[in-house]
DNA sequence: ATAATACGTCAGCCTTGTTGACATTCCAAG
DNA sequence: CTTGGAATGTCAACAAGGCTGACGTATTAT
């Protein structure tokens, strides 16, 4: 996610921003309304299948890192195992997710998507990407770069580290 | 994270971007994790007061547009009146929000914050703005501009209109 | 041997969303 | 003046998806 972390190469001094409460409030409201748009399209598909956002998140990250352990997923999602388990159990029962005992450490469960799990994930991803693609295209490449830089800064620092560790590194 | 860079397009007026699924997926994950950070600080304060995000949202928009009607607020928040009413009733009972019968149309209720309502809203806002301020400052002015442009494009078009109508214009 | 870890599960609670039904108040049009 | 519809409030029931606490069971680590 953070393959490029160059300091902003902007022409303006980044420490010298004058940020009014009004400007910041606009950004806050943008985040609020944009997140609604961000989840709107997948939500429609999920609803048809009787699933919710929690299922989407699980499918996404299992697809992202096949073989992910339950503990890893818990760490990424930041929920309790009871909460995740409810969702995960459904997905396994419905044949979208496979949970296999770990080879090295047999206490662990490695999670992967089945064929139909990949199908649903693809449908959800595609819907969500379509909106992002339109937004990116309309806003332009430079705006996208800024979008990414600001969002990265909004994330909790230790979460940033955890993301890199759990999602980017190889075993 | 090695991906072949797609080659640039022939220009068709606006710059057409080649957006790989991988690039879009990174944006999607950034939105997910950033939204968590975005709500983290207010959540801590809300918890101390026994409130949730729904209360924060109500306080925010009532503070934003004092005298807002219930219907306006429903439209902004996109929830049912029953859901909003539960939250609103608490806030009124706790003396944070005042609900006055409309002067022109006495069916309507105009919502305003009381002194202590403004206090809590200010505390929540301040916490949330602090994070945004740090993010903006680190990312720089140009990045902020891009951030805003992309977020605006992610919002549903008719929601964009509604926001302008309900929050920017008169009354 | 014992402790710690990874996982699953049961039970119960909370917030915040949903429908549906119904009452009240009030504006506006016939 | 009557009446339809809009705005609001409220009751009840329900669901998703968070949470805590407790417990059980493999499996690994000390």
XYZ file of C-alpha atoms (C1' of nucleotides) in Angstrom:
402
model
C 0.000 0.000 0.000
C 2.827 2.337 0.723
C 5.256 1.462 -1.965
C 6.165 5.063 -2.535
C 6.647 7.299 0.423
C 8.556 10.242 -0.932
C 8.253 13.492 0.859
C 5.809 15.728 -0.890
C 7.582 17.200 -3.839
C 5.133 20.031 -3.906
C 6.195 23.514 -4.734
C 4.671 24.841 -1.523
C 6.269 24.526 1.866
C 4.323 21.806 3.577
C 4.950 23.033 7.104
C 3.617 26.445 6.317
C -0.013 25.655 5.763
C -2.559 27.902 7.349
C -5.500 25.678 8.051
C -8.682 27.263 9.242
C -11.221 25.297 11.201
C -13.536 25.880 8.268
C -11.156 24.233 5.821
C -10.679 21.288 8.122
C -14.418 20.963 8.637
C -14.912 20.724 4.921
C -12.414 17.897 4.774
C -14.196 16.131 7.609
C -17.538 16.350 5.864
C -16.009 15.174 2.632
C -14.702 12.091 4.405
C -18.121 11.434 5.863
C -20.057 11.706 2.625
C -17.395 10.075 0.491
C -17.257 7.023 2.708
C -20.957 6.573 2.149
C -20.450 6.652 -1.598
C -17.450 4.395 -1.230
C -19.490 1.612 0.325
C -22.748 2.184 -1.546
C -22.139 -0.051 -4.551
C -20.831 -3.141 -2.756
C -23.594 -2.741 -0.194
C -26.194 -3.321 -2.893
C -24.576 -6.557 -3.988
C -24.005 -7.735 -0.443
C -27.635 -7.170 0.354
C -28.738 -9.458 -2.463
C -26.641 -12.208 -0.928
C -27.757 -11.574 2.625
C -24.340 -10.364 3.665
C -23.044 -7.148 5.182
C -19.936 -5.061 5.129
C -18.254 -7.318 7.613
C -18.400 -10.120 5.059
C -16.998 -7.853 2.402
C -14.038 -6.922 4.543
C -13.250 -10.537 5.311
C -13.525 -11.564 1.670
C -11.372 -8.670 0.599
C -8.445 -9.399 2.838
C -8.582 -13.160 2.405
C -8.493 -12.591 -1.321
C -5.699 -10.114 -0.842
C -3.513 -12.509 1.083
C -4.596 -16.096 0.530
C -3.544 -18.292 3.423
C -3.950 -15.478 5.903
C -4.382 -16.721 9.468
C -7.332 -15.850 11.650
C -5.127 -13.844 13.977
C -3.724 -11.810 11.113
C -7.204 -11.040 9.896
C -8.284 -10.039 13.379
C -5.382 -7.661 13.583
C -6.174 -6.087 10.241
C -9.864 -5.696 10.870
C -9.532 -4.577 14.457
C -12.504 -6.513 15.769
C -12.866 -9.276 18.328
C -12.555 -12.892 17.372
C -16.162 -13.472 18.400
C -17.304 -10.840 15.990
C -15.147 -12.095 13.159
C -15.993 -15.692 13.874
C -19.682 -15.111 13.332
C -19.003 -13.748 9.875
C -16.280 -16.250 9.032
C -18.401 -19.198 10.057
C -21.136 -18.110 7.678
C -18.688 -17.737 4.833
C -17.200 -21.151 5.467
C -20.621 -22.773 5.776
C -21.738 -21.101 2.574
C -18.682 -22.438 0.818
C -17.045 -19.094 0.064
C -14.089 -19.447 2.392
C -11.938 -22.437 3.174
C -10.234 -22.801 6.542
C -7.321 -25.200 6.546
C -5.134 -26.243 9.444
C -1.713 -24.645 9.176
C 1.148 -26.825 8.012
C 3.880 -25.359 10.158
C 1.793 -24.426 13.145
C -1.246 -26.621 13.325
C -3.003 -24.335 15.775
C -3.415 -21.801 13.041
C -6.041 -21.786 10.319
C -5.123 -20.584 6.877
C -7.989 -18.886 5.141
C -8.518 -18.966 1.396
C -11.371 -18.176 -0.940
C -13.118 -20.914 -2.864
C -14.148 -20.521 -6.461
C -17.483 -18.975 -5.518
C -15.802 -16.894 -2.849
C -13.553 -15.425 -5.490
C -16.577 -14.803 -7.670
C -18.367 -12.773 -5.036
C -15.230 -10.917 -4.070
C -14.647 -10.065 -7.698
C -18.157 -8.701 -8.069
C -17.803 -6.572 -4.964
C -14.351 -5.339 -5.920
C -15.410 -4.537 -9.411
C -18.315 -2.413 -8.244
C -16.143 -0.541 -5.792
C -13.301 -0.100 -8.228
C -15.652 1.262 -10.861
C -16.512 4.196 -8.654
C -12.908 4.756 -7.682
C -11.875 4.617 -11.312
C -14.397 7.260 -12.274
C -13.342 9.434 -9.364
C -9.648 9.046 -10.132
C -10.140 9.709 -13.822
C -12.179 12.814 -13.247
C -9.868 14.205 -10.608
C -6.661 13.416 -12.464
C -3.343 11.835 -11.653
C -2.018 14.623 -9.498
C -5.160 14.744 -7.412
C -4.946 10.994 -6.908
C -1.431 11.347 -5.584
C -2.579 13.964 -3.108
C -5.572 11.875 -2.134
C -3.288 8.997 -1.297
C -0.830 11.103 0.640
C -3.469 12.660 2.852
C -5.249 9.376 3.516
C -1.982 7.758 4.552
C -1.418 10.507 7.059
C -4.875 10.064 8.531
C -4.187 6.426 9.347
C -2.881 5.646 12.812
C 0.914 5.346 12.664
C 1.071 1.903 14.233
C -1.722 0.764 11.948
C 0.401 1.871 9.008
C 3.220 -0.318 10.245
C 0.894 -3.233 10.822
C -0.576 -2.953 7.358
C 2.835 -3.058 5.783
C 3.855 -5.980 7.909
C 0.700 -8.011 7.378
C -0.143 -7.212 3.816
C 3.032 -6.274 2.025
C 5.801 -8.452 3.369
C 6.476 -11.937 2.188
C 6.949 -14.877 4.499
C 4.622 -4.941 -5.559
C 6.172 -5.122 -8.966
C 3.763 -4.040 -11.594
C 4.264 -3.162 -15.197
C 3.536 0.467 -15.739
C 0.943 0.984 -18.450
C 1.974 3.386 -21.110
C 0.433 6.824 -21.429
C -2.548 7.472 -23.601
C -3.104 9.694 -26.520
C -4.686 12.760 -25.088
C -8.424 13.176 -25.437
C -9.037 16.525 -23.903
C -8.976 15.547 -20.252
C -6.116 13.357 -19.356
C -7.163 9.736 -19.485
C -5.616 7.712 -16.722
C -4.613 4.093 -16.937
C -5.680 2.703 -13.643
C -4.729 -0.825 -12.771
C -6.890 -2.870 -10.446
C -3.914 -2.869 -8.134
C -3.781 0.911 -7.978
C -7.498 1.096 -7.338
C -7.284 -1.567 -4.675
C -4.684 0.477 -2.851
C -7.034 3.428 -2.862
C -9.834 1.276 -1.541
C -7.727 0.013 1.321
C -6.546 3.512 2.099
C -10.143 4.626 2.407
C -10.897 1.743 4.731
C -8.001 2.291 7.085
C -8.144 6.065 6.942
C -11.790 6.123 7.900
C -10.908 4.187 11.010
C -8.310 6.755 11.937
C -10.694 9.508 11.042
C -13.246 8.391 13.631
C -10.844 7.089 16.265
C -10.340 10.278 18.271
C -13.963 11.383 18.572
C -14.937 7.811 19.388
C -12.833 7.945 22.536
C -14.565 11.092 23.748
C -18.005 9.833 22.791
C -17.419 6.680 24.755
C -16.713 8.646 27.917
C -20.093 10.294 27.547
C -21.961 7.125 26.690
C -22.623 8.263 23.161
C -21.856 6.799 19.752
C -21.067 8.031 16.293
C -24.707 8.653 15.569
C -24.721 11.295 18.283
C -21.589 12.852 16.873
C -23.111 13.150 13.427
C -26.243 14.785 14.778
C -24.266 17.233 16.890
C -22.012 18.064 13.990
C -24.715 19.003 11.534
C -26.881 20.794 14.065
C -23.873 22.860 14.999
C -23.133 23.376 11.345
C -26.569 24.708 10.528
C -28.348 25.885 13.661
C -32.099 25.802 13.197
C -31.884 22.770 10.909
C -35.161 20.864 10.702
C -35.517 17.195 11.477
C -36.325 16.404 7.882
C -33.222 18.185 6.653
C -31.126 16.270 9.097
C -32.724 12.990 8.046
C -31.878 13.780 4.462
C -28.279 14.584 5.278
C -27.696 11.576 7.454
C -29.565 9.115 5.278
C -31.183 7.175 8.091
C -34.782 6.606 9.106
C -36.578 9.009 11.362
C -36.977 6.284 13.960
C -33.250 5.770 14.060
C -32.497 9.471 14.249
C -35.254 10.102 16.749
C -33.747 7.724 19.244
C -30.484 9.599 19.173
C -32.092 13.014 19.047
C -34.351 12.283 21.988
C -31.354 11.375 24.107
C -29.566 14.546 23.175
C -32.618 16.658 23.955
C -33.204 14.881 27.269
C -29.555 15.318 28.188
C -29.832 19.017 27.448
C -27.402 19.115 24.539
C -29.925 19.838 21.816
C -32.928 22.102 21.794
C -35.928 21.360 19.591
C -38.130 24.345 18.941
C -41.346 24.464 16.971
C -40.790 26.235 13.677
C -41.956 29.820 13.366
C -43.104 29.707 9.773
C -44.155 26.099 9.636
C -45.103 24.951 13.068
C -45.003 21.293 12.093
C -41.280 21.508 11.794
C -38.782 21.428 14.609
C -35.736 23.625 14.471
C -32.765 22.032 16.123
C -30.052 23.956 17.887
C -27.266 23.123 20.294
C -27.357 24.296 23.874
C -24.305 25.577 25.667
C -23.262 22.111 26.773
C -24.133 20.748 23.347
C -21.718 23.199 21.818
C -19.131 22.211 24.378
C -19.283 18.559 23.467
C -19.383 19.286 19.773
C -16.355 21.489 20.131
C -14.440 18.772 21.935
C -15.314 16.213 19.272
C -14.532 18.578 16.418
C -11.281 19.635 17.939
C -10.071 16.075 18.291
C -11.037 15.249 14.744
C -9.612 18.432 13.318
C -6.326 17.869 15.096
C -5.740 14.700 13.130
C -6.835 16.290 9.891
C -4.567 19.241 10.548
C -1.567 16.993 11.070
C -2.410 15.010 7.954
C -2.891 18.120 5.851
C 0.273 19.717 7.110
C 2.366 16.666 6.453
C 0.930 16.041 3.031
C 1.035 19.649 1.894
C -1.321 22.046 0.206
C -1.244 20.458 -3.185
C -2.002 17.035 -1.779
C -4.909 18.485 0.163
C -6.361 19.890 -3.016
C -6.161 16.485 -4.675
C -7.588 14.802 -1.617
C -10.610 17.045 -1.783
C -11.101 16.614 -5.507
C -11.056 12.831 -5.367
C -13.351 12.655 -2.352
C -15.873 14.907 -4.061
C -15.937 12.586 -7.026
C -16.529 9.566 -4.832
C -19.692 11.094 -3.403
C -22.966 10.212 -5.085
C -23.878 12.959 -7.546
C -27.328 13.608 -6.132
C -25.883 13.607 -2.640
C -23.489 16.329 -3.771
C -26.446 18.413 -4.882
C -28.298 17.770 -1.683
C -25.328 18.751 0.425
C -25.031 22.049 -1.368
C -28.716 22.687 -1.065
C -28.980 21.755 2.596
C -25.708 22.974 3.976
C -24.390 25.720 1.779
C -27.395 27.762 0.823
C -29.558 30.093 2.812
C -31.850 29.591 5.792
C 4.988 -30.958 33.068
C 3.303 -26.627 32.574
C 2.368 -22.342 30.421
C 1.090 -19.858 26.530
C -0.968 -19.456 22.002
C -4.552 -20.037 18.364
C -8.920 -20.937 17.625
C -13.841 -21.843 18.344
C -18.064 -21.174 20.809
C -21.842 -20.028 24.121
C -24.302 -16.385 26.382
C -25.579 -11.865 26.897
C -25.406 -6.954 26.112
C -25.199 -2.486 23.284
C -25.607 0.691 19.337
C -27.630 1.716 15.371
C -29.782 0.533 11.541
C -34.430 -1.416 9.532
C -40.223 -1.945 8.812
C -44.705 -1.216 9.996
C -48.321 1.024 12.293
C -50.436 4.818 14.246
C -51.396 9.581 16.362
C -50.864 14.492 16.252
C -50.270 18.817 14.414
C -50.494 21.877 10.929
C -50.285 23.871 6.062
C -52.546 24.397 1.892
C -55.878 23.528 -1.624
C -60.462 22.793 -2.993
C -64.449 24.932 6.264
C -63.068 20.559 5.209
C -59.763 17.560 3.901
C -55.448 15.608 2.022
C -50.902 15.400 2.765
C -46.601 16.774 5.021
C -43.763 16.879 9.236
C -43.055 14.952 13.384
C -43.088 11.696 17.272
C -43.539 7.203 19.148
C -44.361 2.151 19.957
C -42.961 -2.460 18.792
C -40.227 -5.847 16.761
C -36.245 -7.209 14.499
C -31.259 -7.653 12.532
C -26.353 -6.731 11.831
C -22.392 -6.402 13.945
C -19.851 -4.535 17.511
C -18.521 -5.750 22.642
C -17.167 -8.614 27.235
C -16.641 -12.757 29.804
C -16.078 -17.523 30.271
C -14.832 -21.934 28.800
C -12.881 -25.825 25.989
C -9.456 -27.911 23.020
C -5.509 -28.509 20.272
C -0.917 -27.424 19.715
C 3.394 -25.295 20.598
C 6.849 -23.283 23.602
C 9.327 -23.105 27.880
